[in-house]
Short mmCIF file of C-alpha atoms in Angstrom, two decimals:
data_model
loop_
_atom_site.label_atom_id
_atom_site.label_comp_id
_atom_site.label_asym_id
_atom_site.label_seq_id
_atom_site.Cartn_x
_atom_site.Cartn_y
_atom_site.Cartn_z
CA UNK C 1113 -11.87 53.64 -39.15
CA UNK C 1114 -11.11 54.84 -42.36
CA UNK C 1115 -11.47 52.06 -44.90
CA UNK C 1116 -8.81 53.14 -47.59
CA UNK C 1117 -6.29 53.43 -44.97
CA UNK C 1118 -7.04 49.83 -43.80
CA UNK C 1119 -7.06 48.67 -47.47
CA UNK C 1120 -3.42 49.86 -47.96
CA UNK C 1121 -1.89 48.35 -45.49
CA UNK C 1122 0.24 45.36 -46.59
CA UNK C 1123 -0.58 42.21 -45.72
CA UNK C 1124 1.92 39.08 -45.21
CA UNK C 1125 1.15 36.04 -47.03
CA UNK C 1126 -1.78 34.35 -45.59
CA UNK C 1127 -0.91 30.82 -44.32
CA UNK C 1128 -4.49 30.47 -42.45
CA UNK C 1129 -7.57 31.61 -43.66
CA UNK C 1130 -8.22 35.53 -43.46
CA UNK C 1131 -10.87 34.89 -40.49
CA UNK C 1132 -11.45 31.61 -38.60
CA UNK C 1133 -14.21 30.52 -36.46
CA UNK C 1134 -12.99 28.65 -33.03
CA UNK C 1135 -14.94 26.08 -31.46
CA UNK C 1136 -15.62 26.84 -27.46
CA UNK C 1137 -13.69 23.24 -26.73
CA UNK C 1138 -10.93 24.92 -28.18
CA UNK C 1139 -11.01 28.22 -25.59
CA UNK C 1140 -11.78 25.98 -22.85
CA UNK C 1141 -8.34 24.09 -23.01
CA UNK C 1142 -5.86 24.53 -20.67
CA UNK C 1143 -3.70 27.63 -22.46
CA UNK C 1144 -0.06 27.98 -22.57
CA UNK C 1145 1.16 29.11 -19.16
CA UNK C 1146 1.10 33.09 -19.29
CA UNK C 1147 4.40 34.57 -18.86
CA UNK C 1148 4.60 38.66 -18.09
CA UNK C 1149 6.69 40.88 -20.20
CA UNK C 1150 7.13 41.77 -16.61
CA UNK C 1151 5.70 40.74 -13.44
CA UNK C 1152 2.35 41.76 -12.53
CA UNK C 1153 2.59 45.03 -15.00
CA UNK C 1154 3.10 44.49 -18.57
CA UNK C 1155 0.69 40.89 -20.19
CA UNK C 1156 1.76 39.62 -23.69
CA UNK C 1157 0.58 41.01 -26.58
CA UNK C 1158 -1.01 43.94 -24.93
CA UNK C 1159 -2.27 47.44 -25.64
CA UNK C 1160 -0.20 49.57 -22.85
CA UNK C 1161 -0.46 53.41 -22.39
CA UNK C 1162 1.58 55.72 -20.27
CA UNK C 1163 0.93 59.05 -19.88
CA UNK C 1164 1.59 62.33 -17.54
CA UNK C 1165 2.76 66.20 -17.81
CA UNK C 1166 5.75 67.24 -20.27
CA UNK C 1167 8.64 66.52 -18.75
CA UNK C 1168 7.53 64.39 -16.07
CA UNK C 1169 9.80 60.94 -16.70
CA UNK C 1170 7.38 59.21 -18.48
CA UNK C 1171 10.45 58.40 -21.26
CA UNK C 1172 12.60 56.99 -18.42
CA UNK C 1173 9.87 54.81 -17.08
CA UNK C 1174 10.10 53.21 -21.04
CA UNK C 1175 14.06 53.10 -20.92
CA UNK C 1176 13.95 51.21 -17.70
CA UNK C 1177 11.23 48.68 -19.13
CA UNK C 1178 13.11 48.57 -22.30
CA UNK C 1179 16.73 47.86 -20.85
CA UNK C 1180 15.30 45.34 -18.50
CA UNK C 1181 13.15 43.61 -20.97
CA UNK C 1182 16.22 43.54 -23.58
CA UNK C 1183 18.76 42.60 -21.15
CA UNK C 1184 16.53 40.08 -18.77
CA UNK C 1185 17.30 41.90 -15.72
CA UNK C 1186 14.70 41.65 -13.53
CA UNK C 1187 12.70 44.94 -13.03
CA UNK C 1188 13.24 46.56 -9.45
CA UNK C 1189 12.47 42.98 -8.23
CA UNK C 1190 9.59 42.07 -10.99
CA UNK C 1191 10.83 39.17 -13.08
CA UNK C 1192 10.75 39.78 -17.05
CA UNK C 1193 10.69 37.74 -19.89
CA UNK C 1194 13.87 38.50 -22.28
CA UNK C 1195 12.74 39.55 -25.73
CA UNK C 1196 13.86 42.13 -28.52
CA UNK C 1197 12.61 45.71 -28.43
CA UNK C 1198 12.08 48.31 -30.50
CA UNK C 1199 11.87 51.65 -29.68
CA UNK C 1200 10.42 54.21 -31.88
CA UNK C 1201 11.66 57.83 -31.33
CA UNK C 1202 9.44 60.68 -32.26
CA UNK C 1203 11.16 63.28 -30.28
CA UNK C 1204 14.25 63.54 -27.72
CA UNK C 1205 16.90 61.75 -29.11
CA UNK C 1206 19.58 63.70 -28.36
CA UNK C 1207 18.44 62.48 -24.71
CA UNK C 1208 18.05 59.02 -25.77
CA UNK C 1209 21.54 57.99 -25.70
CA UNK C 1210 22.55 59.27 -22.34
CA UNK C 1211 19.84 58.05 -20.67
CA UNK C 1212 20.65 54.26 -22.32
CA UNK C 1213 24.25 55.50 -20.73
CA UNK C 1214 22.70 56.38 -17.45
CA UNK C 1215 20.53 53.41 -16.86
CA UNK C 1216 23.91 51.25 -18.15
CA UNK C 1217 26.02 52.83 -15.89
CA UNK C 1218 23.24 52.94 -12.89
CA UNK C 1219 22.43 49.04 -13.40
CA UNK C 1220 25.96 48.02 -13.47
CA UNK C 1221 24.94 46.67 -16.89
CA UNK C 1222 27.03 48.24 -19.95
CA UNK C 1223 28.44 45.01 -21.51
CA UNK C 1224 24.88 43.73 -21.20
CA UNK C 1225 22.94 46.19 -22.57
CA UNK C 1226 25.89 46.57 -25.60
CA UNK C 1227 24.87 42.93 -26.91
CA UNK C 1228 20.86 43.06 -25.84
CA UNK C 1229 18.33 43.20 -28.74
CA UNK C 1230 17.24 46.97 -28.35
CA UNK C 1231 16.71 48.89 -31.26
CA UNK C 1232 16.27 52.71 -31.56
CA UNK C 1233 14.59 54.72 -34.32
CA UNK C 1234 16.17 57.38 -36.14
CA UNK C 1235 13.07 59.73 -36.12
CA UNK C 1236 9.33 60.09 -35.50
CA UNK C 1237 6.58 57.65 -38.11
CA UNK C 1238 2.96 58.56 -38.70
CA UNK C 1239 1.98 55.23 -37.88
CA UNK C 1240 -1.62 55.91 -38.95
CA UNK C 1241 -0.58 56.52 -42.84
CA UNK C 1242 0.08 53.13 -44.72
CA UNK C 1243 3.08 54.56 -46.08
CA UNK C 1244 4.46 55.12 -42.66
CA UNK C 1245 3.47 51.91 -41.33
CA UNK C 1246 4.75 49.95 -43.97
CA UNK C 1247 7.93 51.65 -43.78
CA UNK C 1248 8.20 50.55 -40.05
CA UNK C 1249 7.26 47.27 -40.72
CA UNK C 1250 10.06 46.83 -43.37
CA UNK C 1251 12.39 48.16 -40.59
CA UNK C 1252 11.78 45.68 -38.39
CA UNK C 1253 11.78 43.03 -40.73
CA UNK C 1254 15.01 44.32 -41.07
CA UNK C 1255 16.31 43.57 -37.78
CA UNK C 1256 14.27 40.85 -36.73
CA UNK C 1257 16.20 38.03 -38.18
CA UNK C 1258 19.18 38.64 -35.96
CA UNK C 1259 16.79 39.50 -32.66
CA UNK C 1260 13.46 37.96 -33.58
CA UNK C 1261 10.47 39.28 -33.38
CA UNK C 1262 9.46 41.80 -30.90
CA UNK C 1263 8.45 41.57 -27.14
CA UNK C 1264 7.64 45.16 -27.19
CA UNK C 1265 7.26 48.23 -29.29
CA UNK C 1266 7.54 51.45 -27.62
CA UNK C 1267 5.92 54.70 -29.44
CA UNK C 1268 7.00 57.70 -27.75
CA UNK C 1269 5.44 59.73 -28.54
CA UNK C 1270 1.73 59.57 -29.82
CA UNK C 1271 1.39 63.13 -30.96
CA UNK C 1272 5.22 62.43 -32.58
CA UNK C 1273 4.11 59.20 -34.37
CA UNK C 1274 0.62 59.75 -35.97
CA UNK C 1275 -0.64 62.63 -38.49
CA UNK C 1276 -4.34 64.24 -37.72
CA UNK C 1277 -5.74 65.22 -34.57
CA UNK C 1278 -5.77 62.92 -31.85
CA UNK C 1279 -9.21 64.34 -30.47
CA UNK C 1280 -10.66 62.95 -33.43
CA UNK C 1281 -12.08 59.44 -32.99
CA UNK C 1282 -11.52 58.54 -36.85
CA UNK C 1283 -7.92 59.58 -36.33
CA UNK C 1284 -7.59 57.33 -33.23
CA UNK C 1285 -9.28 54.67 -34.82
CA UNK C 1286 -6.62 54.05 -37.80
CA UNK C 1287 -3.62 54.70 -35.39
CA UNK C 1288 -4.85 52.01 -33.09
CA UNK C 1289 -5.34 49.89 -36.49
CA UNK C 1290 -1.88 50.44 -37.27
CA UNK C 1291 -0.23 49.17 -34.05
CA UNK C 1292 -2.82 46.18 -33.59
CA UNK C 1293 -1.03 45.58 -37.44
CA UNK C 1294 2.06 45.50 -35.14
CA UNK C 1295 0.85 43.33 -32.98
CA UNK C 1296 -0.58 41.04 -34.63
CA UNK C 1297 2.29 40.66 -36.85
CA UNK C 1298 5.19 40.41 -34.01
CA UNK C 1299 3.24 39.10 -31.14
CA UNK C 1300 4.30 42.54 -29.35
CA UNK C 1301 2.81 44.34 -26.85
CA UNK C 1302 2.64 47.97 -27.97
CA UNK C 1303 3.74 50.89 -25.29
CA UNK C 1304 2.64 54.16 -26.62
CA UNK C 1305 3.67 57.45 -24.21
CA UNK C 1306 1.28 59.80 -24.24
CA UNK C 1307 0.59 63.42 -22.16
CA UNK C 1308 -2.46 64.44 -19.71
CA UNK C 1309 -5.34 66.17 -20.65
CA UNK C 1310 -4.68 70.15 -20.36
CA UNK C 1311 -6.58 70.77 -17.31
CA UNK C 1312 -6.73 66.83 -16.19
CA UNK C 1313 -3.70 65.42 -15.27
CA UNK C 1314 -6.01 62.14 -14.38
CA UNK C 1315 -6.34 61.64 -17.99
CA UNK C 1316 -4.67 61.45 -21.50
CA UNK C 1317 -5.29 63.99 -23.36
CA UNK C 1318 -7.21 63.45 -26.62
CA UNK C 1319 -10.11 61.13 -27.59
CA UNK C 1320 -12.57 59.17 -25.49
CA UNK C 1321 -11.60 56.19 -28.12
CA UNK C 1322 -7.88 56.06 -26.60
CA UNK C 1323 -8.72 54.77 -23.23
CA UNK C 1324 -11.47 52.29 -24.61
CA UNK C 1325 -8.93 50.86 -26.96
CA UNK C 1326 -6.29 49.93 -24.28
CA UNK C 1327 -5.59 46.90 -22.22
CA UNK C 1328 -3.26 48.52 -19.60
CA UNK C 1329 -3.28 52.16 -18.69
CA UNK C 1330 -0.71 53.65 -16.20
CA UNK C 1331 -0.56 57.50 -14.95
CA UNK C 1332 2.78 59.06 -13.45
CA UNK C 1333 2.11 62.27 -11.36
CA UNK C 1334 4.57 64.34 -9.30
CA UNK C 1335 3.93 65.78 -6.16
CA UNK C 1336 7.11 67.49 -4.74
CA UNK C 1337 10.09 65.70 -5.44
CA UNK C 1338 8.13 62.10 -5.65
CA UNK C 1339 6.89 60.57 -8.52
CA UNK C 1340 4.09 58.33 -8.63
CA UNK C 1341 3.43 55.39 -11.05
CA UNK C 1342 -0.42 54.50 -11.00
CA UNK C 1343 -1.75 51.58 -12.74
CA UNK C 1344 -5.08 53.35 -14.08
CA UNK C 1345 -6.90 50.33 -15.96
CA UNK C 1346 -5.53 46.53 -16.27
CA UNK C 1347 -8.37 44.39 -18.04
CA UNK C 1348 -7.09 41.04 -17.43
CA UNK C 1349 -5.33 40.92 -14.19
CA UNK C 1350 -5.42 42.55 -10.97
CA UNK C 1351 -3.71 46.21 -10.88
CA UNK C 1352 -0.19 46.47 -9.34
CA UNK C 1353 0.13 48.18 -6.73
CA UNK C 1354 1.16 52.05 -7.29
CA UNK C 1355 5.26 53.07 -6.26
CA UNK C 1356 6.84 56.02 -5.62
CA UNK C 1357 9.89 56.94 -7.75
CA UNK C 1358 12.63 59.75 -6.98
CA UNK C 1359 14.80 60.59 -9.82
CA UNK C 1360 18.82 60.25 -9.23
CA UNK C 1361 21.72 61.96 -10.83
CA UNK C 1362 24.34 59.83 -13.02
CA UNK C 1363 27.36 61.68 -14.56
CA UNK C 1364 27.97 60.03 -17.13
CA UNK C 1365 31.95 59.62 -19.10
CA UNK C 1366 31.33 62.36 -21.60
CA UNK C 1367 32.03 66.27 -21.73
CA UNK C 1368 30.05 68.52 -23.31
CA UNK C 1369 31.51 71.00 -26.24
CA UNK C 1370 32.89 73.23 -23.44
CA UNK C 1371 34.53 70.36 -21.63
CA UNK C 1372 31.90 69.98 -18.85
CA UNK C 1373 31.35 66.54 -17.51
CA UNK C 1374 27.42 65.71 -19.10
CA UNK C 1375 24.68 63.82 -16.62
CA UNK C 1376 21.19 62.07 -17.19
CA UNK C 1377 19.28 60.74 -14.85
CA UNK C 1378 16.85 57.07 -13.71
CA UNK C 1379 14.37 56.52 -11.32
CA UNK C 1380 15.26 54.53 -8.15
CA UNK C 1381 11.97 53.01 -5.50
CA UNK C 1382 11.44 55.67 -3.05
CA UNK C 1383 12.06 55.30 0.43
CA UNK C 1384 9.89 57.79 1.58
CA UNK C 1385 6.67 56.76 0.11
CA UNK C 1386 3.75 58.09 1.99
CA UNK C 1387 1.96 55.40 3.11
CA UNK C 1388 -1.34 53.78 1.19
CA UNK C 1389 -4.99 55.34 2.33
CA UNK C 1390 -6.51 52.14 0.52
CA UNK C 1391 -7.91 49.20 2.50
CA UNK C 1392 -8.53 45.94 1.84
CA UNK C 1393 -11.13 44.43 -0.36
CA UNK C 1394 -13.72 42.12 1.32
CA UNK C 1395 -12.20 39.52 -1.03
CA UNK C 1396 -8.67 40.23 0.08
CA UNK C 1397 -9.60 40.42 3.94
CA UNK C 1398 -11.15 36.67 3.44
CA UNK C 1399 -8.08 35.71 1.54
CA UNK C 1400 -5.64 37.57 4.40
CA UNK C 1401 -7.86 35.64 7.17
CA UNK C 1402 -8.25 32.36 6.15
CA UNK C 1403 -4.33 32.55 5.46
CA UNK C 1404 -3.81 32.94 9.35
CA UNK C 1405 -6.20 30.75 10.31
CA UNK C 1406 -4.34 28.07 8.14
CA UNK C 1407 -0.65 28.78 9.39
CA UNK C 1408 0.48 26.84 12.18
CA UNK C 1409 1.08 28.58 15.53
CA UNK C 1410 3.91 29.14 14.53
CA UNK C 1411 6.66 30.01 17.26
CA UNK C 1412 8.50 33.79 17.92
CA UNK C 1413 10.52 33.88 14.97
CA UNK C 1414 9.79 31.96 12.09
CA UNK C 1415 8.04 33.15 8.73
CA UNK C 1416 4.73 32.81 8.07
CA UNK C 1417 3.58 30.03 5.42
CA UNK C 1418 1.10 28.02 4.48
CA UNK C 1419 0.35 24.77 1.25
CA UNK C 1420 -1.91 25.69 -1.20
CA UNK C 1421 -3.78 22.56 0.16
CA UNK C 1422 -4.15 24.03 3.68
CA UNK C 1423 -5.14 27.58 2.91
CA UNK C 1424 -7.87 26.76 0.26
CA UNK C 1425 -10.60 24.92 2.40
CA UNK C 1426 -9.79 28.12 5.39
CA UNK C 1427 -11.23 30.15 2.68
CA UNK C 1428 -13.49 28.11 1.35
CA UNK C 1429 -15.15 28.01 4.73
CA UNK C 1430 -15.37 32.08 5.36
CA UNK C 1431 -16.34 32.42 1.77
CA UNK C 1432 -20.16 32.21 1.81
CA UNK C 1433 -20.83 31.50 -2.61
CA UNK C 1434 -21.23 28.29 -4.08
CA UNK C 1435 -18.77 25.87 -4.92
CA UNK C 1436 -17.53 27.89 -8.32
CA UNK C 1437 -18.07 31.32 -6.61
CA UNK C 1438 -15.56 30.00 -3.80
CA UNK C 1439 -12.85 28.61 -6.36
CA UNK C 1440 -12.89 31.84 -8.79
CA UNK C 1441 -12.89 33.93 -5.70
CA UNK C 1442 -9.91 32.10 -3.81
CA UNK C 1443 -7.88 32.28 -7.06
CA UNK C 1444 -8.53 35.91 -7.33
CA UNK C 1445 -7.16 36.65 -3.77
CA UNK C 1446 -4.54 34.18 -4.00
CA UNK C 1447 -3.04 36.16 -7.07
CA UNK C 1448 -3.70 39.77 -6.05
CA UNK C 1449 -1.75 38.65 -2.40
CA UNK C 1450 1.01 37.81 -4.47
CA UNK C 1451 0.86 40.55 -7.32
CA UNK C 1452 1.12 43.08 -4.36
CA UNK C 1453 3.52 41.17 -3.11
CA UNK C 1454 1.99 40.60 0.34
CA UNK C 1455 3.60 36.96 0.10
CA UNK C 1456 5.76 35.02 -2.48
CA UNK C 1457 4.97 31.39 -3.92
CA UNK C 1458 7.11 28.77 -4.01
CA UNK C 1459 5.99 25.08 -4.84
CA UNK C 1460 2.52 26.10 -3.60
CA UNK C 1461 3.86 27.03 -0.50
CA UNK C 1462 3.03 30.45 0.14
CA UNK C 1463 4.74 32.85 3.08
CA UNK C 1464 4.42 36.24 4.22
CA UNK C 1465 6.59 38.93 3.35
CA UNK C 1466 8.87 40.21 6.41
CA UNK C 1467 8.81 43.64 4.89
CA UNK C 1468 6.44 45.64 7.55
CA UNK C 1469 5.25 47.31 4.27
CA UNK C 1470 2.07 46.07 3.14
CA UNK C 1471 -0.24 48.33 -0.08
CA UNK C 1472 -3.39 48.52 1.92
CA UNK C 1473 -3.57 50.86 5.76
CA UNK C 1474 -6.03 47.81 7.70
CA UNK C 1475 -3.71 45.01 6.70
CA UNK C 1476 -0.66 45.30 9.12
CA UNK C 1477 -2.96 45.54 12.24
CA UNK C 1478 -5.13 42.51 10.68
CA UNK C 1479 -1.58 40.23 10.88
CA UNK C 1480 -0.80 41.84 14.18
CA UNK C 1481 -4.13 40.95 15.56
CA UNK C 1482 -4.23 37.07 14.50
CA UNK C 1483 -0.69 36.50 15.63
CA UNK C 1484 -1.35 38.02 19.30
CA UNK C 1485 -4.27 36.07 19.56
CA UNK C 1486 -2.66 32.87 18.86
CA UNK C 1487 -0.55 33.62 21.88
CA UNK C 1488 2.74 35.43 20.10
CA UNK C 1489 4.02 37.85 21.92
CA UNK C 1490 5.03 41.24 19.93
CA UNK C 1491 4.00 41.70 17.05
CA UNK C 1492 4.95 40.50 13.04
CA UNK C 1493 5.66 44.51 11.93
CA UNK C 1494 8.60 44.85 14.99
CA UNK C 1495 9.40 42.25 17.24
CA UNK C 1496 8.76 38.82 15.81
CA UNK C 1497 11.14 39.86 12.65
#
């Protein structure tokens, strides 16, 4: 990192000492619950990077986070917490506004998202030059006391909002201190777009130090007319599973200069997603197992549940670790079933989904198999629902 752009950065006035020593009892208290930015894809206060080819949607993928996040609609079915947003613009904002329009007009949402806290740049900051950063900063100071502090800061895009080269590690390293400024500052989590490597569409382009730095990475490929959101790296929770996105049409109430009705367009779930290759994790399968072995036999026609207090000592019996190795691994099956929304929770009661669509291939025959053994005739995916 280069040191004289660290030095110029501002710095608020320092309430706490400039760096503080915690004792362990502290970390090992019981935190504040976590709540998402949204459900199972964007943590607090995280580093977030989306990337894919030109043109590919990766700005309407931030729009719909944005709106949702601004206006607390739920996300395709994801809750979200409610929050301010700021979006900074480095290039397509002639598009901008029509796609606001289109996502508006799509959600059945324009007095809502008139009032919500979302706020749009007028251009493009090299957020790696103190100058630039400050001058953000002062803008949302700006704004923030009538919508508070920021949930989330979009940058779209990187190569728009920093000067240098963004192969260059040095570079990297003072853009990355510029938005952990941001964060630190707002309690945000930062979303910066960003395009695939030239000849790797598996990868953002640039610098080995842009992945390392990040605490959520997603990928959106197309193949044909589907689009594919991939959650690439998530260091503190389990990965969402990936969706399929097809884009849709909205005219929108405007004419262009010649009088032609204009258009934009959002993303809608996909209905013909292919279906997943991947199969269940050994930790999963125990989780999936011992969850049928603790529902009751239950007749032709009712849902699937279980108590928390039933299901843990089912898998605390397959599980073959020691007492802690059993209680870390329960929790992490118990929270990837419901991340991939295999089953919901309510009041520690936890039931199946009645979908038929499950994220890995081996798990609808697995449910299939336990209920015809316990005498059901049919099966969960067809008759019994």
């Amino acid at each position: 990192m280069d040191d004289n752009f660290a030095q110029t950065i501002r710095k608020p006035v320092q309430t706490k000492p400039l760096f503080r020593l915690a004792p362990v009892s502290d970390l090992l208290k019981t935190p504040e619950p976590l709540e998402y930015l949204i459900r199972a894809h964007l943590l607090p206060e995280s580093n977030v990077l989306l990337f894919g080819q030109p043109a590919i949607g990766k700005s309407i993928v931030c729009i719909d986070w944005a709106a949702c996040i601004a206006t607390g609609r739920d996300w395709h079915g994801y809750r979200v917490k409610q929050g301010a947003v700021v979006y900074i613009a480095g290039e397509g904002h002639h598009g901008i506004s029509r796609r606001l329009k289109a996502w508006a007009l799509a959600n059945n949402a324009e007095a809502d998202l008139k009032k919500a806290p979302l706020v749009v740049s007028e251009r493009g900051a090299a957020l790696n030059t103190s100058e630039e950063l400050q001058n953000v900063i002062d803008a949302i100071d700006t704004v923030k006391s009538e919508y508070g502090d920021p949930n989330l800061i979009v940058i779209d895009t990187l190569h728009r909002n920093m000067q240098g080269d963004e192969n260059s590690a040095q570079d990297m390293g003072n853009y990355f201190s510029a938005i952990d400024e941001l964060r630190r500052l707002y309690k945000s989590t930062i979303l910066t777009v960003h395009h695939s490597g030239h000849n790797e569409s598996e990868r953002s382009r640039g610098s080995s130090a842009i992945r390392a730095a990040l605490d959520i990475e997603y990928s959106i490929t197309q193949k044909n007319n589907l689009r594919s959101l991939v959650c690439t790296k998530m260091k503190d929770s389990a990965k969402p599973s990936p969706s399929q996105w097809e884009l849709e049409v909205v005219s929108l109430p405007w004419l262009d200069i010649e009088g032609h009705p204009e258009s934009s367009v959002v993303f809608n779930l996909s209905d013909n997603a292919p279906a997943s290759n991947e199969q269940m994790t050994e930790n999963v399968k125990t989780g999936m197992e011992s969850f049928l072995t603790a529902a009751d036999p239950a007749s032709k026609g009712q849902l699937i549940s279980v108590s928390l207090e039933d299901w843990r000592p089912c898998f605390y019996e397959i599980h073959k670790g020691n007492p802690e190795a059993k209680r870390r691994a329960f929790q992490r099956a118990r929270n990837t079933l419901t991340y991939m929304k295999v089953m919901e929770e309510k009041n520690d009661v936890y039931t199946l989904n009645t979908s038929g669509t499950f994220p890995y291939s081996d798990m609808a025959e697995l449910i299939d198999a336990r209920i015809m053994a316990r005498g059901n005739s049919g099966t969960y995916l067809k008759d019994d629902y």
